[in-house]
Coordinates of C-alpha atoms and ligand atoms in Angstrom, one line a residue:
M785 CA 194.4 105.0 141.7
A786 CA 197.0 103.4 139.4
Q787 CA 199.6 105.7 137.6
N788 CA 199.9 106.3 134.2
N789 CA 202.5 108.3 133.2
K790 CA 201.5 108.2 129.5
N791 CA 198.8 110.0 127.5
I792 CA 196.7 107.2 125.9
I793 CA 193.6 107.8 123.9
L794 CA 191.1 105.2 123.2
T795 CA 187.9 105.7 121.3
G796 CA 185.7 103.4 119.1
D797 CA 182.5 103.2 117.0
R798 CA 180.1 100.4 116.2
P799 CA 180.4 99.3 112.8
T800 CA 176.5 99.1 112.1
G801 CA 176.6 101.6 109.0
K802 CA 179.0 103.9 107.4
L803 CA 179.7 107.2 109.1
H804 CA 178.3 110.5 108.3
I805 CA 179.0 114.3 108.7
G806 CA 177.5 114.2 112.2
H807 CA 180.3 111.5 113.2
Y808 CA 183.1 113.6 111.0
V809 CA 182.6 117.2 112.7
G810 CA 181.6 115.4 116.3
S811 CA 184.4 113.1 116.3
L812 CA 186.5 112.1 113.3
K813 CA 187.8 115.5 112.7
R814 CA 189.1 116.1 116.2
R815 CA 190.5 112.5 116.3
V816 CA 192.8 113.5 113.3
A817 CA 193.7 116.8 115.0
L818 CA 194.5 114.9 118.5
Q819 CA 196.5 112.5 116.2
N820 CA 198.6 115.2 114.6
S821 CA 198.9 117.1 117.8
G822 CA 201.7 115.0 119.1
K823 CA 200.4 115.2 122.5
F824 CA 199.6 111.4 123.0
D825 CA 201.8 108.5 123.4
D826 CA 199.4 106.1 121.9
I827 CA 196.1 106.7 120.1
Y828 CA 193.9 103.4 119.5
I829 CA 190.6 103.3 117.6
L830 CA 188.2 100.3 118.4
I831 CA 185.9 99.0 115.9
A832 CA 183.4 97.6 118.4
D833 CA 182.2 94.8 116.6
A834 CA 181.3 92.8 119.5
Q835 CA 179.5 95.8 121.0
A836 CA 177.5 96.2 117.6
L837 CA 176.5 92.5 118.0
T838 CA 174.8 93.0 121.3
D839 CA 171.8 94.0 119.4
N840 CA 172.7 92.7 116.0
S841 CA 172.7 89.0 116.9
D842 CA 170.7 88.1 113.9
N843 CA 172.7 89.8 111.3
P844 CA 176.6 89.5 111.6
E845 CA 176.8 90.1 107.8
K846 CA 175.7 93.6 108.3
I847 CA 178.7 94.2 111.0
R848 CA 181.1 92.2 108.8
E849 CA 180.5 94.7 106.1
N850 CA 180.6 97.7 107.9
I851 CA 183.9 96.9 109.5
I852 CA 185.8 97.8 106.1
E853 CA 183.2 100.4 105.5
V854 CA 184.2 102.1 108.8
A855 CA 188.1 101.6 108.3
L856 CA 187.5 103.3 104.8
D857 CA 185.9 106.3 106.6
Y858 CA 188.4 106.4 109.1
L859 CA 191.4 106.5 106.5
S860 CA 189.8 108.8 104.2
C861 CA 189.5 111.5 107.2
G862 CA 193.0 111.4 107.5
L863 CA 193.5 108.7 110.4
D864 CA 197.1 107.6 109.6
P865 CA 197.9 104.0 110.8
A866 CA 201.4 105.3 111.5
K867 CA 200.0 107.2 114.2
T868 CA 196.9 105.6 115.1
T869 CA 196.4 102.0 115.7
I870 CA 192.9 100.9 114.4
C871 CA 191.7 97.4 115.9
I872 CA 189.0 95.0 115.8
Q873 CA 187.1 94.3 119.2
S874 CA 186.3 90.8 118.7
E875 CA 189.9 90.0 118.0
L876 CA 191.1 91.0 121.3
P877 CA 190.4 88.1 123.6
A878 CA 191.6 90.1 126.6
L879 CA 188.6 92.4 126.5
H880 CA 186.2 89.5 127.0
E881 CA 188.2 88.0 129.9
L882 CA 188.3 91.3 131.5
S883 CA 184.5 91.8 131.3
F884 CA 183.8 88.5 133.0
Y885 CA 185.7 89.7 135.9
Y886 CA 184.3 93.2 135.9
M887 CA 181.1 91.9 136.0
N888 CA 181.4 90.6 139.4
L889 CA 182.0 94.4 140.6
V890 CA 178.8 95.8 139.0
T891 CA 175.2 95.2 140.2
T892 CA 172.3 94.6 138.0
A893 CA 170.8 97.6 139.7
R894 CA 173.4 99.9 139.0
L895 CA 173.3 98.8 135.0
E896 CA 169.8 99.4 135.3
R897 CA 170.2 102.9 136.0
N898 CA 172.4 103.7 133.1
P899 CA 170.9 106.5 131.2
T900 CA 172.3 105.7 127.6
V901 CA 171.3 102.1 128.2
K902 CA 168.1 102.8 129.2
N903 CA 167.5 105.1 126.3
E904 CA 168.6 102.6 123.8
I905 CA 166.5 99.9 125.2
K906 CA 163.4 102.0 124.5
M907 CA 164.6 103.2 121.5
R908 CA 164.9 99.3 120.4
G909 CA 161.9 98.3 121.9
F910 CA 163.4 95.7 123.6
D911 CA 161.3 96.3 127.0
D912 CA 157.6 96.0 127.7
G913 CA 156.1 94.1 124.8
G914 CA 159.1 93.7 123.1
V915 CA 161.4 90.7 122.7
G916 CA 163.1 91.4 125.6
I917 CA 166.7 92.9 126.5
P918 CA 169.8 90.5 125.6
V919 CA 171.8 90.1 128.4
G920 CA 175.0 91.0 126.2
F921 CA 173.2 94.3 125.2
Y922 CA 172.3 94.9 128.8
T923 CA 176.0 94.3 130.0
Y924 CA 177.6 96.2 127.2
P925 CA 178.7 99.2 129.6
I926 CA 181.1 96.6 131.3
S927 CA 182.7 95.1 128.2
Q928 CA 183.0 98.8 127.1
A929 CA 185.0 99.5 130.6
A930 CA 187.1 96.7 129.4
D931 CA 187.8 98.4 126.2
I932 CA 188.9 101.5 127.9
T933 CA 191.0 100.0 130.8
A934 CA 192.7 97.2 128.6
F935 CA 194.6 100.0 127.1
K936 CA 195.3 101.9 130.6
A937 CA 193.6 105.0 128.4
N938 CA 193.2 108.2 130.4
C939 CA 191.5 110.0 127.7
V940 CA 188.3 108.9 125.9
P941 CA 186.9 111.5 123.2
V942 CA 183.3 110.7 122.8
G943 CA 179.9 112.2 122.3
E944 CA 177.8 113.5 125.1
D945 CA 175.8 110.2 125.1
Q946 CA 179.0 108.3 126.3
L947 CA 179.6 110.0 129.3
P948 CA 177.7 107.5 131.3
M949 CA 179.9 105.0 130.1
I950 CA 182.9 106.7 131.4
E951 CA 181.4 107.3 134.6
Q952 CA 180.5 103.5 134.9
C953 CA 184.0 102.6 133.7
N954 CA 185.5 104.7 136.4
E955 CA 183.7 103.4 139.0
I956 CA 184.4 99.7 138.1
V957 CA 188.3 101.2 138.2
R958 CA 187.8 102.4 141.8
K959 CA 186.0 99.0 142.8
F960 CA 188.8 97.1 141.2
N961 CA 191.7 98.9 142.4
S962 CA 190.1 99.0 146.1
V963 CA 189.5 95.4 146.1
Y964 CA 192.7 94.3 144.5
G965 CA 194.8 96.8 144.7
D966 CA 196.2 99.5 142.3
T967 CA 195.9 98.3 138.9
L968 CA 193.5 100.1 136.4
V969 CA 193.8 103.7 135.4
E970 CA 190.7 106.1 135.3
A971 CA 189.9 107.8 132.0
K972 CA 188.7 111.3 131.3
C973 CA 185.9 112.0 128.9
M974 CA 187.0 114.5 126.5
L975 CA 184.2 116.2 124.8
N976 CA 184.0 118.6 121.7
E977 CA 184.5 121.8 122.7
N978 CA 182.1 123.2 120.1
E979 CA 178.7 122.8 120.9
I980 CA 177.2 122.7 117.2
C981 CA 179.6 120.1 116.5
R982 CA 178.5 117.8 119.3
R983 CA 175.2 117.3 117.8
L984 CA 174.9 118.1 114.2
P985 CA 170.8 117.9 113.2
G986 CA 169.7 116.0 110.3
T987 CA 169.1 117.5 107.0
D988 CA 165.4 117.5 108.3
G989 CA 166.1 119.7 111.2
K990 CA 165.4 116.8 113.6
A991 CA 167.5 116.2 116.5
K992 CA 170.1 114.3 115.2
M993 CA 171.6 112.5 112.3
S994 CA 170.3 109.0 111.9
K995 CA 170.3 106.2 109.5
S996 CA 166.6 105.2 110.2
L997 CA 165.4 108.7 110.0
G998 CA 167.2 108.8 106.4
N999 CA 168.4 112.3 107.2
C1000 CA 172.2 111.8 107.0
I1001 CA 174.9 112.9 104.6
Y1002 CA 177.4 110.4 104.6
L1003 CA 181.1 110.7 104.1
S1004 CA 180.8 108.5 101.1
D1005 CA 178.0 110.2 99.3
K1006 CA 178.8 111.2 95.8
P1007 CA 178.7 115.1 94.9
E1008 CA 175.1 114.6 93.1
V1009 CA 173.9 112.9 96.1
V1010 CA 175.1 115.6 98.7
H1011 CA 173.9 118.4 96.0
K1012 CA 170.3 116.8 96.3
K1013 CA 170.6 116.5 100.0
I1014 CA 171.5 120.2 100.6
M1015 CA 168.7 121.3 98.1
S1016 CA 166.0 119.7 100.1
M1017 CA 167.3 120.5 103.5
Y1018 CA 164.9 121.9 106.1
T1019 CA 165.3 125.6 106.6
D1020 CA 162.4 128.1 108.3
P1021 CA 159.2 127.1 107.2
N1022 CA 157.7 130.3 107.4
H1023 CA 160.6 132.2 105.2
I1024 CA 158.3 131.8 102.1
N1025 CA 159.3 134.7 99.9
I1026 CA 162.9 135.8 99.7
S1027 CA 161.6 139.3 101.0
D1028 CA 160.4 137.7 104.2
P1029 CA 162.5 137.7 107.4
G1030 CA 163.8 134.3 108.1
N1031 CA 164.7 132.3 111.3
I1032 CA 167.8 131.1 112.0
E1033 CA 167.3 129.0 115.2
G1034 CA 166.4 125.3 114.2
N1035 CA 167.4 126.1 110.5
A1036 CA 169.4 123.2 109.6
V1037 CA 171.3 125.3 106.8
F1038 CA 172.5 127.8 109.2
T1039 CA 173.4 125.2 111.8
Y1040 CA 175.7 123.2 109.1
L1041 CA 177.1 126.9 108.3
D1042 CA 178.0 127.2 112.0
A1043 CA 179.7 123.9 111.9
F1044 CA 181.6 123.9 108.6
S1045 CA 182.1 127.8 107.5
R1046 CA 184.9 130.0 108.0
D1047 CA 185.5 133.5 106.9
E1048 CA 188.0 132.7 104.2
H1049 CA 184.7 130.8 102.5
F1050 CA 183.1 134.0 102.2
E1051 CA 185.8 135.6 100.4
R1052 CA 186.2 132.6 97.9
Y1053 CA 182.1 132.0 97.5
L1054 CA 180.2 134.7 98.5
P1055 CA 181.8 137.7 98.8
D1056 CA 178.6 139.9 99.5
Y1057 CA 179.4 138.9 103.2
S1058 CA 182.6 139.3 105.2
N1059 CA 181.5 136.5 107.5
L1060 CA 178.7 134.3 108.7
E1061 CA 177.3 137.1 111.0
E1062 CA 176.8 139.3 108.6
M1063 CA 174.9 136.7 106.3
K1064 CA 172.7 135.7 109.1
E1065 CA 171.8 139.4 109.6
H1066 CA 170.7 139.6 106.1
Y1067 CA 168.7 136.5 106.5
R1068 CA 166.8 137.7 109.7
R1069 CA 166.2 140.9 107.9
G1070 CA 164.8 139.5 105.0
G1071 CA 165.7 139.5 101.3
L1072 CA 168.4 136.4 101.2
G1073 CA 166.7 133.5 99.7
D1074 CA 167.3 129.7 100.8
V1075 CA 168.5 128.6 97.5
K1076 CA 171.3 131.0 97.9
C1077 CA 172.4 129.8 101.2
K1078 CA 172.3 126.2 100.1
K1079 CA 174.3 126.7 97.2
F1080 CA 177.1 128.6 99.3
L1081 CA 176.8 125.8 101.9
E1082 CA 177.1 123.1 99.3
K1083 CA 180.4 125.0 98.1
V1084 CA 181.6 125.0 101.7
M1085 CA 180.8 121.2 102.2
T1086 CA 182.4 120.3 98.9
E1087 CA 185.8 121.7 100.0
E1088 CA 185.6 119.9 103.0
L1089 CA 184.4 116.4 101.5
E1090 CA 186.2 116.5 98.3
P1091 CA 189.8 115.9 99.9
I1092 CA 187.8 113.0 101.8
R1093 CA 186.6 111.7 98.6
E1094 CA 190.0 111.7 96.9
K1095 CA 191.4 109.8 99.7
R1096 CA 188.6 107.2 99.9
K1097 CA 189.2 106.5 96.2
A1098 CA 192.7 105.8 96.5
W1099 CA 192.0 103.6 99.6
E1100 CA 189.2 101.6 97.9
A1101 CA 191.6 101.0 95.3
D1102 CA 193.8 98.8 97.8
I1103 CA 191.2 97.0 99.9
P1104 CA 193.9 94.2 100.9
G1105 CA 196.0 97.2 102.2
V1106 CA 193.2 98.4 104.3
Y1107 CA 192.7 94.8 105.4
E1108 CA 196.4 94.6 106.3
I1109 CA 196.1 97.9 108.6
L1110 CA 193.5 96.2 110.7
R1111 CA 195.4 93.2 111.0
K1112 CA 198.7 94.8 112.0
G1113 CA 196.7 97.3 114.3
T1114 CA 194.7 94.4 116.0
E1115 CA 198.0 92.7 116.5
K1116 CA 199.5 95.4 118.1
A1117 CA 196.5 95.9 120.3
R1118 CA 196.3 92.0 121.3
I1119 CA 199.7 92.6 122.9
T1120 CA 198.8 95.9 124.9
T1121 CA 195.6 94.5 126.3
G1122 CA 197.5 90.9 126.9
K1123 CA 199.8 92.8 129.2
V1124 CA 196.9 94.6 131.2
L1125 CA 194.9 91.2 131.1
S1126 CA 198.0 89.6 133.1
E1127 CA 198.7 92.6 135.1
V1128 CA 194.7 92.2 136.2
K1129 CA 194.8 88.6 136.7
T1130 CA 198.3 89.1 138.9
A1131 CA 196.4 91.5 141.0
M1132 CA 193.3 89.1 141.6
R1133 CA 195.8 86.1 142.2
I1134 CA 194.3 84.2 139.7
N1135 CA 197.6 84.0 137.5
Y1136 CA 198.2 80.4 138.7
F1137 CA 200.8 79.3 136.1
D1138 CA 203.0 81.9 136.9
D1139 CA 202.5 82.0 140.5
S1140 CA 205.1 79.5 142.1
A1141 CA 204.0 80.5 145.8
L1142 CA 200.6 78.7 145.0
I1143 CA 203.0 75.1 145.1
R1144 CA 204.8 76.6 148.0
D1145 CA 201.9 77.6 150.1
W1146 CA 200.3 74.0 149.9
M1147 CA 203.5 72.3 150.7
N1148 CA 204.0 74.3 153.6
K1149 CA 200.3 73.9 154.6
L1150 CA 201.1 70.1 154.3
G1151 CA 204.4 70.4 155.9
Q1152 CA 206.8 69.1 153.1
Ligands
LIG302 N1 179.6 102.7 122.7 C1 180.2 103.7 121.7 C2 179.4 104.1 120.7 O1 178.2 103.6 120.5 C3 181.4 102.6 120.8 C4 182.3 102.0 122.1 C5 182.6 100.7 122.1 C6 183.3 103.2 122.5 N2 183.7 100.7 123.0 C7 184.3 102.0 123.3 C8 183.8 104.2 122.7 C9 185.3 102.5 124.2 C10 184.7 104.8 123.4 C11 185.4 104.0 124.1 O2 179.6 105.0 119.7

């Protein structure tokens, strides 16, 4: 395998909607920590608009709007353009060229087996009886391999659902290197160590926050909206009277407390307990009401969300500045990915116009 002596992160999001607290605990918060760890030579975050278009071809306006929305979410969470390069996928032509060459290294049977794509096809109703699967959608794992390899990223922090993408990417890397010589770098997936943070349920207690289920708390939600959402959160349906024993498992309020609360929050807002374990114990025993738990959760969440809201307000007052960050980041990424594309073309020997041997070989062949 080609050696990369640098530590490079590449990750990305599809700009199909504003980001919610599931994104925040699952990845954004961690990206900021990685950014500030100083352990990485380069960090790139891709706003994957081209990938988003693979199942939104009829609605480019939605993608267009959400590019700024997602950038605002990034910046307000503390991603710092001086340390992290934010770039726009469709503006990086090298990615599209690489995808085209990688397509020859992947069989349709292999794509069909990709569990993430399989699942997404089902969720979107593209298959049997549906409108059919857009080719671009079907092949997006290949384009995602282009995203990762074009930055020579060795570290890709993503959610579990993306594991099959990294696996498929690494297969392409191995295939490429074995056919054309060592060029590309394999990447490692970096999952969140905290299991609860990996899959934060929706406010309705359902498996995952999702816009279509209407069970999200968005980073850009106003305090009164967050208040309403928390107060109507799913708890334990059998916990009717305060004195009833309550269930913690599947109780969204406690799952959120698991993800967000720290011991110091108890000191500040709920000194009846010194930590979450004590609070859970009381809930299980009976005698602790849902409203009290929800009020505490709201305080904890406010502490986390308020600085994000403040930063968002500042960035919202400077949209041209946000735009400029995207433009500069994309410019830098264009250079990085352009270099890797040249290496790929050289390895494939299709770099005709910087390959004088091509003329020489022909002249030799013709005895000139
Ligand atoms: N598929 C990812 C998602 O839906 C987004 C994405 C696009 C991505 N390109 C990437 C993630 C490259 C990691 C690396 O969340």
